[in-house]
PDB file of N, CA and C in Angstrom:
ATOM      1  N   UNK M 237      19.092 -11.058   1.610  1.00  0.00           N
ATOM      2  CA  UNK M 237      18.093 -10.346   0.842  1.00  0.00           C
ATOM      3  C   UNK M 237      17.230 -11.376   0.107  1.00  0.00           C
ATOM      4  N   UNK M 238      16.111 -11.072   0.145  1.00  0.00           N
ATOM      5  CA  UNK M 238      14.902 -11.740  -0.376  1.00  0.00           C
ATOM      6  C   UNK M 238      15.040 -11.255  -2.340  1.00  0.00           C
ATOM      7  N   UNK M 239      14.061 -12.660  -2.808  1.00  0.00           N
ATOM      8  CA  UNK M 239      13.743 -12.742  -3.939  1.00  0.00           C
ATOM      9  C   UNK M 239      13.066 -10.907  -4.468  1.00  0.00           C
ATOM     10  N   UNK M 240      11.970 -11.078  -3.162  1.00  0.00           N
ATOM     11  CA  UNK M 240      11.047  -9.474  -3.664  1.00  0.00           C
ATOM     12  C   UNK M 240      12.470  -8.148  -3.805  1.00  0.00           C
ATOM     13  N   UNK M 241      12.682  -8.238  -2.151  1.00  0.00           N
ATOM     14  CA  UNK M 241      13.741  -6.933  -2.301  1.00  0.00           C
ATOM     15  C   UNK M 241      14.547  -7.202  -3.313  1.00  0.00           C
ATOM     16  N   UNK M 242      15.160  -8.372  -3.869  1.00  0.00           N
ATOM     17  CA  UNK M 242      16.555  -8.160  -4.649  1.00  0.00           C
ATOM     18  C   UNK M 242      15.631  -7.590  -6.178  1.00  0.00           C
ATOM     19  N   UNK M 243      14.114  -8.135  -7.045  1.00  0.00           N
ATOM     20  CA  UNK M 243      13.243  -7.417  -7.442  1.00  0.00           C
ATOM     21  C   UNK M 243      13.400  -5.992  -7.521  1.00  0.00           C
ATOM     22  N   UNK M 244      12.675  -5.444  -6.087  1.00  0.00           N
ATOM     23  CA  UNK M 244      12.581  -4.377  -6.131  1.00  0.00           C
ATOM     24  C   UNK M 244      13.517  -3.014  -6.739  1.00  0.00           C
ATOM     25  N   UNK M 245      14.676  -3.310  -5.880  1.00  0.00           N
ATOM     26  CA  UNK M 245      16.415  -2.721  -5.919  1.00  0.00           C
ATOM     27  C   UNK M 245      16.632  -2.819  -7.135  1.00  0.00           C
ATOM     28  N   UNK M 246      16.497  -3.580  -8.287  1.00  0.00           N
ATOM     29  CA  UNK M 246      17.074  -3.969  -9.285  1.00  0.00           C
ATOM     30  C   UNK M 246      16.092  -2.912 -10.562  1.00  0.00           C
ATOM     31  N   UNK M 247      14.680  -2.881 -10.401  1.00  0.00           N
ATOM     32  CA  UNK M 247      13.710  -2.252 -11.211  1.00  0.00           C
ATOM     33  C   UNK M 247      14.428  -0.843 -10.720  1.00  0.00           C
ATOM     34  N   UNK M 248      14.305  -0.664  -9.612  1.00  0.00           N
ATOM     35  CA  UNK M 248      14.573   0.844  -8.746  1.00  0.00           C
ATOM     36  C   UNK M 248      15.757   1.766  -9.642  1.00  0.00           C
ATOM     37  N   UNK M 249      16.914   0.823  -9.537  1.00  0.00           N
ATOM     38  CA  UNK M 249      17.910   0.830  -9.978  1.00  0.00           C
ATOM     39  C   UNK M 249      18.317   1.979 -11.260  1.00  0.00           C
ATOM     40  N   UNK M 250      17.236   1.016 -11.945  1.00  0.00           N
ATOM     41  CA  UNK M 250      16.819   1.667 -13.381  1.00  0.00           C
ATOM     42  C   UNK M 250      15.783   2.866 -13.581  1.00  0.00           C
ATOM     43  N   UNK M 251      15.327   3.445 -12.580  1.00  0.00           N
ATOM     44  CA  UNK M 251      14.395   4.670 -12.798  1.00  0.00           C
ATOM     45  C   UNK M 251      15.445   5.828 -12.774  1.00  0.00           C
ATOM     46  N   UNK M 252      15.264   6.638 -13.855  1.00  0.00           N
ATOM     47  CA  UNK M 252      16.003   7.075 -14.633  1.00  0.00           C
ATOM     48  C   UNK M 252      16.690   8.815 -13.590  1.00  0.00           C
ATOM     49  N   UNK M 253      17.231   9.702 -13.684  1.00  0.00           N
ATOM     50  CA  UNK M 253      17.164  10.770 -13.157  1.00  0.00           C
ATOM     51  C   UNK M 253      15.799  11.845 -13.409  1.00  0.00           C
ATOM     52  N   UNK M 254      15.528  12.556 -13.199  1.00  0.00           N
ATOM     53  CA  UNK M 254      13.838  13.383 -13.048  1.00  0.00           C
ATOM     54  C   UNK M 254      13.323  12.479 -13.912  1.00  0.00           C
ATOM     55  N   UNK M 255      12.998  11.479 -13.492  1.00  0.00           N
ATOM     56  CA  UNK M 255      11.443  10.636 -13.947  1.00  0.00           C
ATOM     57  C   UNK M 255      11.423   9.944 -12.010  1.00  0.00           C
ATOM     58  N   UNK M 256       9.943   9.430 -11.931  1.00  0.00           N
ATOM     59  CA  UNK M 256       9.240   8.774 -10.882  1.00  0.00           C
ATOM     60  C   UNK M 256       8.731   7.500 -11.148  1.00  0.00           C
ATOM     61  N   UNK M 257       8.039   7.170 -10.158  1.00  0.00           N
ATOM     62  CA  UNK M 257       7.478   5.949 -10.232  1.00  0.00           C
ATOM     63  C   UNK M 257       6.878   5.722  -9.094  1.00  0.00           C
ATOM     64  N   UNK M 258       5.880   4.929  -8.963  1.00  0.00           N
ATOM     65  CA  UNK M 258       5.077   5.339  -7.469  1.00  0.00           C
ATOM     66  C   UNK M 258       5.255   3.765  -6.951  1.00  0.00           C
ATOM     67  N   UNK M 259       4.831   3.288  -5.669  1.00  0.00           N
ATOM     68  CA  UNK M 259       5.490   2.571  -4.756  1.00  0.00           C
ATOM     69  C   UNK M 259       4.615   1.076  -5.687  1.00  0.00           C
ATOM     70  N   UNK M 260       3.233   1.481  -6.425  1.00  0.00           N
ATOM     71  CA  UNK M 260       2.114   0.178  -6.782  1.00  0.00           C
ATOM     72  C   UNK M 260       3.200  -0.203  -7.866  1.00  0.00           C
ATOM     73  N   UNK M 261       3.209   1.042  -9.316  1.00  0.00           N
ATOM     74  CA  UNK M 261       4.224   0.713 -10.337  1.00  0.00           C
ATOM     75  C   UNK M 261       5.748   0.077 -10.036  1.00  0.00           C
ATOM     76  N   UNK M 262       6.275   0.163  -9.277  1.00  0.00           N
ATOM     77  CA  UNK M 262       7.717  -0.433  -8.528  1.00  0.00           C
ATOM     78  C   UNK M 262       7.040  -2.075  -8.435  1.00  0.00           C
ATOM     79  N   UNK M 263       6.627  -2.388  -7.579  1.00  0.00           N
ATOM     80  CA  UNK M 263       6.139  -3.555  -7.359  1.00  0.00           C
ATOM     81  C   UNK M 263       5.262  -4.183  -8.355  1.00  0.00           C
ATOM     82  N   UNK M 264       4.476  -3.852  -9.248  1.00  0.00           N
ATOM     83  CA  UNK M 264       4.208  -4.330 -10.448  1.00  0.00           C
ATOM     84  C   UNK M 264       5.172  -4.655 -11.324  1.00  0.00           C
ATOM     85  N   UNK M 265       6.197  -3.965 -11.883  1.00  0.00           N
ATOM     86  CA  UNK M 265       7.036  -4.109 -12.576  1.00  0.00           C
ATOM     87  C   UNK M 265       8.093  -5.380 -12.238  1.00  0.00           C
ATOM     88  N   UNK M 266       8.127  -5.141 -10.526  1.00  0.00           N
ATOM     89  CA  UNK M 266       9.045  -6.044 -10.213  1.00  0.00           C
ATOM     90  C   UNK M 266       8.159  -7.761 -10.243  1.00  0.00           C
ATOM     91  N   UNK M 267       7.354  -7.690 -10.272  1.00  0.00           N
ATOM     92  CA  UNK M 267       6.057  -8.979 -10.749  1.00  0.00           C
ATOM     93  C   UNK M 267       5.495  -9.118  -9.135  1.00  0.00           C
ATOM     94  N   UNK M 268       5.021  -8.439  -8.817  1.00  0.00           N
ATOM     95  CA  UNK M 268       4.601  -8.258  -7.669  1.00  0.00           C
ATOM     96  C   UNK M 268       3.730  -7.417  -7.767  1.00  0.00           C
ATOM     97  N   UNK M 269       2.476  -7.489  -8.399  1.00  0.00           N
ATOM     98  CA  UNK M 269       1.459  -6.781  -8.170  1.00  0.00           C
ATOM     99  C   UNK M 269       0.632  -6.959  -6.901  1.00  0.00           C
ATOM    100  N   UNK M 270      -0.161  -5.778  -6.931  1.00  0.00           N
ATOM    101  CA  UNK M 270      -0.698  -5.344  -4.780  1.00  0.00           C
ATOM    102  C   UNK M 270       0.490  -5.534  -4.061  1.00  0.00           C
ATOM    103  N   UNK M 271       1.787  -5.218  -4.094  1.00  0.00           N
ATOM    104  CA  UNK M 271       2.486  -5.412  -2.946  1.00  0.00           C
ATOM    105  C   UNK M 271       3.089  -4.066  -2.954  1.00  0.00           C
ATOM    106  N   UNK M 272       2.356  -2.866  -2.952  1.00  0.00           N
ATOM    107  CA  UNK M 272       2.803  -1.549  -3.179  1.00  0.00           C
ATOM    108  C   UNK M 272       3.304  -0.848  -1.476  1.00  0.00           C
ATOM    109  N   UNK M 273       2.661  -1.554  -0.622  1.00  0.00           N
ATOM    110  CA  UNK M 273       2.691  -1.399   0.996  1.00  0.00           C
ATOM    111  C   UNK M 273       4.175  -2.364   1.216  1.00  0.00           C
ATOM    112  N   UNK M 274       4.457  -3.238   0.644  1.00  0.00           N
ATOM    113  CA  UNK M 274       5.351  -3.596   1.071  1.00  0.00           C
ATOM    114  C   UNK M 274       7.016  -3.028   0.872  1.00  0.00           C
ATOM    115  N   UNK M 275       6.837  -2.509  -1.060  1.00  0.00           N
ATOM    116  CA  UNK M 275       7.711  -1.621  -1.467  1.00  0.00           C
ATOM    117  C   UNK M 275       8.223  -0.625  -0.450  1.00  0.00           C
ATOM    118  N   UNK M 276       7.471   0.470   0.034  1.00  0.00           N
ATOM    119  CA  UNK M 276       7.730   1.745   1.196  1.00  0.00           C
ATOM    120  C   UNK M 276       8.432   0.749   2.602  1.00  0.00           C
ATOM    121  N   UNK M 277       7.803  -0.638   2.921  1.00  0.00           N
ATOM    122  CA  UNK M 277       8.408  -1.003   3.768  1.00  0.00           C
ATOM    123  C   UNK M 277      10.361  -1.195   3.598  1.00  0.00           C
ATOM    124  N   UNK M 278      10.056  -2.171   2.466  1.00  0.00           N
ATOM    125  CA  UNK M 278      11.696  -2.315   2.574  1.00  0.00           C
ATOM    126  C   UNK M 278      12.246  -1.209   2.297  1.00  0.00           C
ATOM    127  N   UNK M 279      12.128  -0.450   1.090  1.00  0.00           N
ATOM    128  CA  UNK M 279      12.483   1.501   0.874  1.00  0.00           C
ATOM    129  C   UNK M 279      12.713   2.209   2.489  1.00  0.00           C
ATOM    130  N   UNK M 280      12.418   1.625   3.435  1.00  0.00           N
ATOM    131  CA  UNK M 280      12.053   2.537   4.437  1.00  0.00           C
ATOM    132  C   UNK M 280      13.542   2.377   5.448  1.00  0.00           C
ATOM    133  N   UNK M 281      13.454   0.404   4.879  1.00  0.00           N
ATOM    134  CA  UNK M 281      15.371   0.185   5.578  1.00  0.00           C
ATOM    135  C   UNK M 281      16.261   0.163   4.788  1.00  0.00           C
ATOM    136  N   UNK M 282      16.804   0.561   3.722  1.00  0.00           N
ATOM    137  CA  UNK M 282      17.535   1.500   3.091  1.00  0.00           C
ATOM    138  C   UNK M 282      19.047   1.989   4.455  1.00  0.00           C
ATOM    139  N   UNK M 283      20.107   2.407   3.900  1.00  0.00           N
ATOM    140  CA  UNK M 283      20.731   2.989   4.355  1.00  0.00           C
ATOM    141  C   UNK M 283      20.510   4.260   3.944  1.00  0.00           C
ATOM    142  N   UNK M 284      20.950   5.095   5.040  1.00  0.00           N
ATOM    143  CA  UNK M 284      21.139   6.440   4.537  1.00  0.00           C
ATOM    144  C   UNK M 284      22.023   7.018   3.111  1.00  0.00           C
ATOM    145  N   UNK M 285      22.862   6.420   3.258  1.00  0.00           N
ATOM    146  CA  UNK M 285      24.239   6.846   2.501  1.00  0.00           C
ATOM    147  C   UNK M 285      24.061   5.513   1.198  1.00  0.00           C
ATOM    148  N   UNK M 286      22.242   4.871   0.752  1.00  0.00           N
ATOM    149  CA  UNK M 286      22.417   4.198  -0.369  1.00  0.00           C
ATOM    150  C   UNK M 286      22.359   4.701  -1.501  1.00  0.00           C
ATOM    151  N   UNK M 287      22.506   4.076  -2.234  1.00  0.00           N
ATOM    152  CA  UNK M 287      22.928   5.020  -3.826  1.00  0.00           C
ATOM    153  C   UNK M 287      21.847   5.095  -4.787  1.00  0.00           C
ATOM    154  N   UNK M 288      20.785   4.149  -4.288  1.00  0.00           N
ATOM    155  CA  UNK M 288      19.957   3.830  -4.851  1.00  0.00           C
ATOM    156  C   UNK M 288      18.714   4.989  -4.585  1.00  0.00           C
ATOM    157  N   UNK M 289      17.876   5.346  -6.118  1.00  0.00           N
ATOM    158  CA  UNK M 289      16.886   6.605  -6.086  1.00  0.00           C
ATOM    159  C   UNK M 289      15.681   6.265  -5.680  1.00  0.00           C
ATOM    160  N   UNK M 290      16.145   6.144  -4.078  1.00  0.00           N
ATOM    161  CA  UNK M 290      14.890   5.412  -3.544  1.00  0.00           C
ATOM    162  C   UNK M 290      13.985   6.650  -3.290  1.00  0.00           C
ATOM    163  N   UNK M 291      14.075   8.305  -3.561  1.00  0.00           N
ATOM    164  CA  UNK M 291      13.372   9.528  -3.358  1.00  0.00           C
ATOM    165  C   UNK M 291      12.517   9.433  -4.804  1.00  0.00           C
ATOM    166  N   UNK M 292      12.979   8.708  -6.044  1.00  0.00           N
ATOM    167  CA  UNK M 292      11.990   8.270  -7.198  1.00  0.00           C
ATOM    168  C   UNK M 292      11.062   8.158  -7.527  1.00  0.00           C
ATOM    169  N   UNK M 293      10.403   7.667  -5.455  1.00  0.00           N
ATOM    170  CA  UNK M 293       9.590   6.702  -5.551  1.00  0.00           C
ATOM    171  C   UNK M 293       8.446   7.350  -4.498  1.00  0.00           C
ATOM    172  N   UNK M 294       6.950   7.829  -5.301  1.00  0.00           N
ATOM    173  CA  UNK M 294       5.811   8.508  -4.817  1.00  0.00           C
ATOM    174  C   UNK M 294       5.206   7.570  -4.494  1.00  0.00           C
ATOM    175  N   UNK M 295       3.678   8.310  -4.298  1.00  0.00           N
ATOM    176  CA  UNK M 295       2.799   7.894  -3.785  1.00  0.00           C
ATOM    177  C   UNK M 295       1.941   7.520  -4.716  1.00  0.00           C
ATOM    178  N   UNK M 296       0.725   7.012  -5.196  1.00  0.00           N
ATOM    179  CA  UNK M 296      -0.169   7.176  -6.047  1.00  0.00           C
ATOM    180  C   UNK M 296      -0.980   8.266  -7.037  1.00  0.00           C
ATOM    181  N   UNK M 297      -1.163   9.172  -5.905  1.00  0.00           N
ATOM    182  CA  UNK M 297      -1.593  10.582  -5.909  1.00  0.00           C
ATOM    183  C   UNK M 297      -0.992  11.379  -6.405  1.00  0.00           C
ATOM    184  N   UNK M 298       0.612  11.244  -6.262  1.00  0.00           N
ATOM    185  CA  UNK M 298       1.976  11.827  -6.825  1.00  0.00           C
ATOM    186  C   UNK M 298       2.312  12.571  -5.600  1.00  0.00           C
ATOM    187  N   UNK M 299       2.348  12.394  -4.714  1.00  0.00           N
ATOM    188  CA  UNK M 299       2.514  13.185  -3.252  1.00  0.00           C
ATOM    189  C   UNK M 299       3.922  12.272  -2.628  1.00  0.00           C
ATOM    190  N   UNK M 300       4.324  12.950  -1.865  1.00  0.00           N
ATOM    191  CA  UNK M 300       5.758  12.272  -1.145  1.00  0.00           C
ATOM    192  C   UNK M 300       4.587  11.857   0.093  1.00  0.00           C
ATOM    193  N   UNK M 301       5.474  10.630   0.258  1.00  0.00           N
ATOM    194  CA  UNK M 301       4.703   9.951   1.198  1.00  0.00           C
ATOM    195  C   UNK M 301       5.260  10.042   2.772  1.00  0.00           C
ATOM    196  N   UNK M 302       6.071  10.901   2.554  1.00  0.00           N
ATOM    197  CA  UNK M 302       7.104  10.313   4.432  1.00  0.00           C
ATOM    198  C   UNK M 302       6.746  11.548   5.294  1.00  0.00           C
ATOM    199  N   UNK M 303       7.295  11.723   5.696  1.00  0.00           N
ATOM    200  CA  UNK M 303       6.827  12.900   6.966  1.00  0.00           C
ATOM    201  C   UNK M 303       8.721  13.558   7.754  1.00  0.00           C
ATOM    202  N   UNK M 304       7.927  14.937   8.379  1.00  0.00           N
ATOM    203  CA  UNK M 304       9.268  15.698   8.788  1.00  0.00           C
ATOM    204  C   UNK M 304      10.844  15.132   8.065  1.00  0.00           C
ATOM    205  N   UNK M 305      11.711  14.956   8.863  1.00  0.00           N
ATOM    206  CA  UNK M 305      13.103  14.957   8.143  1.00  0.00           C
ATOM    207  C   UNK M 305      13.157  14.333   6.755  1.00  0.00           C
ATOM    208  N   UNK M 306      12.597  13.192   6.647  1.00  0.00           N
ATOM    209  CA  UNK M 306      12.576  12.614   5.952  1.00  0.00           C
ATOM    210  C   UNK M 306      11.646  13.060   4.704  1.00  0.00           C
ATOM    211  N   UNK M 307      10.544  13.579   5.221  1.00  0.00           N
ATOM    212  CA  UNK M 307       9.787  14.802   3.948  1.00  0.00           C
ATOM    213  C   UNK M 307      11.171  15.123   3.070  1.00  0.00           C
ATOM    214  N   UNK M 308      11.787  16.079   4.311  1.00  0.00           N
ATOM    215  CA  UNK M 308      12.378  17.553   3.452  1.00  0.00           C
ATOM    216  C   UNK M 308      13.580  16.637   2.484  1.00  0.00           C
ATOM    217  N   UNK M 309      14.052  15.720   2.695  1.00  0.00           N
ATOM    218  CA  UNK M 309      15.324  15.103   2.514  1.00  0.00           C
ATOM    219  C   UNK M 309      14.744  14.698   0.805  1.00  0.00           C
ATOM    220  N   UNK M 310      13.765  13.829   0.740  1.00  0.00           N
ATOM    221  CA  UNK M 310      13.188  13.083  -0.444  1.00  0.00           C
ATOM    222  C   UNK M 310      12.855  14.705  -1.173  1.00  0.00           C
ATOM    223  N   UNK M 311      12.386  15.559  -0.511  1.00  0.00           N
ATOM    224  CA  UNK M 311      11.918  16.536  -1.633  1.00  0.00           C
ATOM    225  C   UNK M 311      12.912  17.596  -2.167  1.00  0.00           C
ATOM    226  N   UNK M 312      13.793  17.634  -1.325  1.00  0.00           N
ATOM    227  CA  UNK M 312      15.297  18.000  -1.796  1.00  0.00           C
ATOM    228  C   UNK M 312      15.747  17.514  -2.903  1.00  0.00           C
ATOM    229  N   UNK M 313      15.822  16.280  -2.959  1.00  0.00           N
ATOM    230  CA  UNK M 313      16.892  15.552  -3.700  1.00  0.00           C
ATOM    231  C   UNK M 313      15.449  15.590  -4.783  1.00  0.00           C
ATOM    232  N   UNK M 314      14.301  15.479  -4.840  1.00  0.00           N
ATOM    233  CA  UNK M 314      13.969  15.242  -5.733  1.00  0.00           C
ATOM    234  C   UNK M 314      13.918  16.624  -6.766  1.00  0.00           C
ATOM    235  N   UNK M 315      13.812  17.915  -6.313  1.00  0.00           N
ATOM    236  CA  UNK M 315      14.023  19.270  -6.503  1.00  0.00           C
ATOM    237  C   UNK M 315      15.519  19.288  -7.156  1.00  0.00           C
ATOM    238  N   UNK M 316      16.138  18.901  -6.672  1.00  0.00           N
ATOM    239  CA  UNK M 316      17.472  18.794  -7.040  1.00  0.00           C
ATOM    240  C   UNK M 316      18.057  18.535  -8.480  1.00  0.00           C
ATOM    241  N   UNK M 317      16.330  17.687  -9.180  1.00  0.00           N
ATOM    242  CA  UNK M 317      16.666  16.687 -10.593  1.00  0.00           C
ATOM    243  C   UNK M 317      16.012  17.868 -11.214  1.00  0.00           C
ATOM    244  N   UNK M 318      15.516  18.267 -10.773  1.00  0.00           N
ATOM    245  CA  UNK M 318      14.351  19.983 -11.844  1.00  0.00           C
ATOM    246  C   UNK M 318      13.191  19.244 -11.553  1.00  0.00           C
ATOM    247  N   UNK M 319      12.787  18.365 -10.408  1.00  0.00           N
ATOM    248  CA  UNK M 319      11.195  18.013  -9.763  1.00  0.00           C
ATOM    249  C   UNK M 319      10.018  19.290  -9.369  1.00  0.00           C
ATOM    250  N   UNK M 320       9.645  19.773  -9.566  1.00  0.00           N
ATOM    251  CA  UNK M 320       8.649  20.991  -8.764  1.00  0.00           C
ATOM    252  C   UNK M 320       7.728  20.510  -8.170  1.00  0.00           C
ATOM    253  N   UNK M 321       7.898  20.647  -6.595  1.00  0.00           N
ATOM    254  CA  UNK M 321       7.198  20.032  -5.482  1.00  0.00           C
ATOM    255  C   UNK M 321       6.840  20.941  -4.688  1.00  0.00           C
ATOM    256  N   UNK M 322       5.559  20.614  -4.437  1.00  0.00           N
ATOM    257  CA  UNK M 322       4.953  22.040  -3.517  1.00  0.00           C
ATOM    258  C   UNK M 322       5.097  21.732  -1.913  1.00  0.00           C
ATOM    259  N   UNK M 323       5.064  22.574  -1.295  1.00  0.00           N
ATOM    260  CA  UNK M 323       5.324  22.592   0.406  1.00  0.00           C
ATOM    261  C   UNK M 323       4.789  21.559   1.079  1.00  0.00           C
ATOM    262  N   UNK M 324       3.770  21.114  -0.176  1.00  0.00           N
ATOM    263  CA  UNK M 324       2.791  19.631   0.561  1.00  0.00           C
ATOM    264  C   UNK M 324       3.530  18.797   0.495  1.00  0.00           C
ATOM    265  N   UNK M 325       4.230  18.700  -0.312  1.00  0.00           N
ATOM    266  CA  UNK M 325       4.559  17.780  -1.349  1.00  0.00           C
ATOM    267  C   UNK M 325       4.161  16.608  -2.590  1.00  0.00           C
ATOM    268  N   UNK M 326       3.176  17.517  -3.264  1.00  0.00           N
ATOM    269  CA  UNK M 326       2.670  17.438  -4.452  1.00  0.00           C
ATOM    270  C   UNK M 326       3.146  17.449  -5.496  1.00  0.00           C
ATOM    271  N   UNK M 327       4.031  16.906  -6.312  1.00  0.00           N
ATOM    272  CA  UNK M 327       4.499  16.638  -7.791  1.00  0.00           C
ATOM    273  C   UNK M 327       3.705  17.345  -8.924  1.00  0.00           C
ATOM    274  N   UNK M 328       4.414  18.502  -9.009  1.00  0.00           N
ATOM    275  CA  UNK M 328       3.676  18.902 -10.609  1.00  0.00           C
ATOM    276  C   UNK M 328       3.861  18.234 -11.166  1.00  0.00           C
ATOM    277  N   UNK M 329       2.884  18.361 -12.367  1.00  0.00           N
ATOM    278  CA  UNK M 329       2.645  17.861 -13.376  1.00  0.00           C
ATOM    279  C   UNK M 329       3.314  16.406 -13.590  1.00  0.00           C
ATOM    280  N   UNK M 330       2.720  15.741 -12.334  1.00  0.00           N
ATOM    281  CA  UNK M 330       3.191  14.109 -11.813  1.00  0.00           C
ATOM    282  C   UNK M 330       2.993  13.249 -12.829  1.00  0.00           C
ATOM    283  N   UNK M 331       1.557  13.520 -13.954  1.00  0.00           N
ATOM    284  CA  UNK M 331       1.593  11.979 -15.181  1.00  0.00           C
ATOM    285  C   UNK M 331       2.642  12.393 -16.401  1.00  0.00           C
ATOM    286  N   UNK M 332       3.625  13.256 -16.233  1.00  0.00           N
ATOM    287  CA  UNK M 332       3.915  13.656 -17.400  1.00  0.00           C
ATOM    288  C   UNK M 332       5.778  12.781 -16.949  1.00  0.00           C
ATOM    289  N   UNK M 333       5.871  12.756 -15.205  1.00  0.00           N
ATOM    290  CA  UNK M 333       7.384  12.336 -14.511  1.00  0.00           C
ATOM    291  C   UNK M 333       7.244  10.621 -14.515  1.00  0.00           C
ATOM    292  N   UNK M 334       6.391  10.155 -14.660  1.00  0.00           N
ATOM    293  CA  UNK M 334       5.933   8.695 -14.424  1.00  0.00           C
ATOM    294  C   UNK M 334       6.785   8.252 -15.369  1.00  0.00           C
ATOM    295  N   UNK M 335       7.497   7.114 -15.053  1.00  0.00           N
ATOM    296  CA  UNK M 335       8.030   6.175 -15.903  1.00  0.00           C
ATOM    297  C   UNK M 335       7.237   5.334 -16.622  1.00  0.00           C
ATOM    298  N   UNK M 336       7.089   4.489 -17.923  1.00  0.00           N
ATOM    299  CA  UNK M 336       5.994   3.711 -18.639  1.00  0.00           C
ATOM    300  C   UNK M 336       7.055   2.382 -18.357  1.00  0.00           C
TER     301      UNK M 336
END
C-alpha cells in the first residue's frame, strides 16, 4: 500500500456514522488536493467484506456515484445510517451530512 492509499483509508476511517464526505474532500484532507478521481479509483478495489465506510463517500453534487449492484448496495447501507436518498441517488439535504 501506497503513501496516498494508506492517507486515504486512514481520513476514511474517521468519517463518522450518518455524516459524508465527497471523493474531492477525502483527498484534500488526506493532503492531496485534485486527486478526487483517484480517491473512487482505489475506493473502487476495496474488498467486499471491508470494514471501512467506503459508502461515506459521494460525489460532489451529493449523488452516489456507482451504477447497478453497486448503486443499490452503497445506498442501502447508506439508508441504513437514517441517509434519505432518492431512487437517483441524490442525498437530501447533502450540505447539512458533509463532514467539516
Amino acid at each position: 500500500m501506497n503513501e496516498f492509499e494508506q492517507s486515504i483509508f486512514t481520513i476514511l476511517y474517521y468519517v463518522p456514522a450518518g455524516k459524508l464526505t465527497t471523493y474531492g474532500r477525502l483527498s484534500k484532507a488526506a493532503g492531496y488536493p485534485n486527486h478526487s478521481r483517484h480517491v473512487g479509483k482505489v475506493l473502487a478495489r476495496l474488498p467486499k467484506d471491508t470494514k471501512l465506510p467506503w459508502f461515506r463517500v459521494v460525489n460532489s453534487q451529493g449523488q452516489i456515484s456507482l451504477t447497478g449492484e453497486a448503486f443499490l448496495r452503497q445506498k442501502n447501507l447508506l439508508e441504513n445510517e437514517g441517509i434519505c436518498v432518492s431512487v437517483e441517488g441524490k442525498i437530501q439535504q447533502f450540505r447539512t451530512l458533509l463532514i467539516e
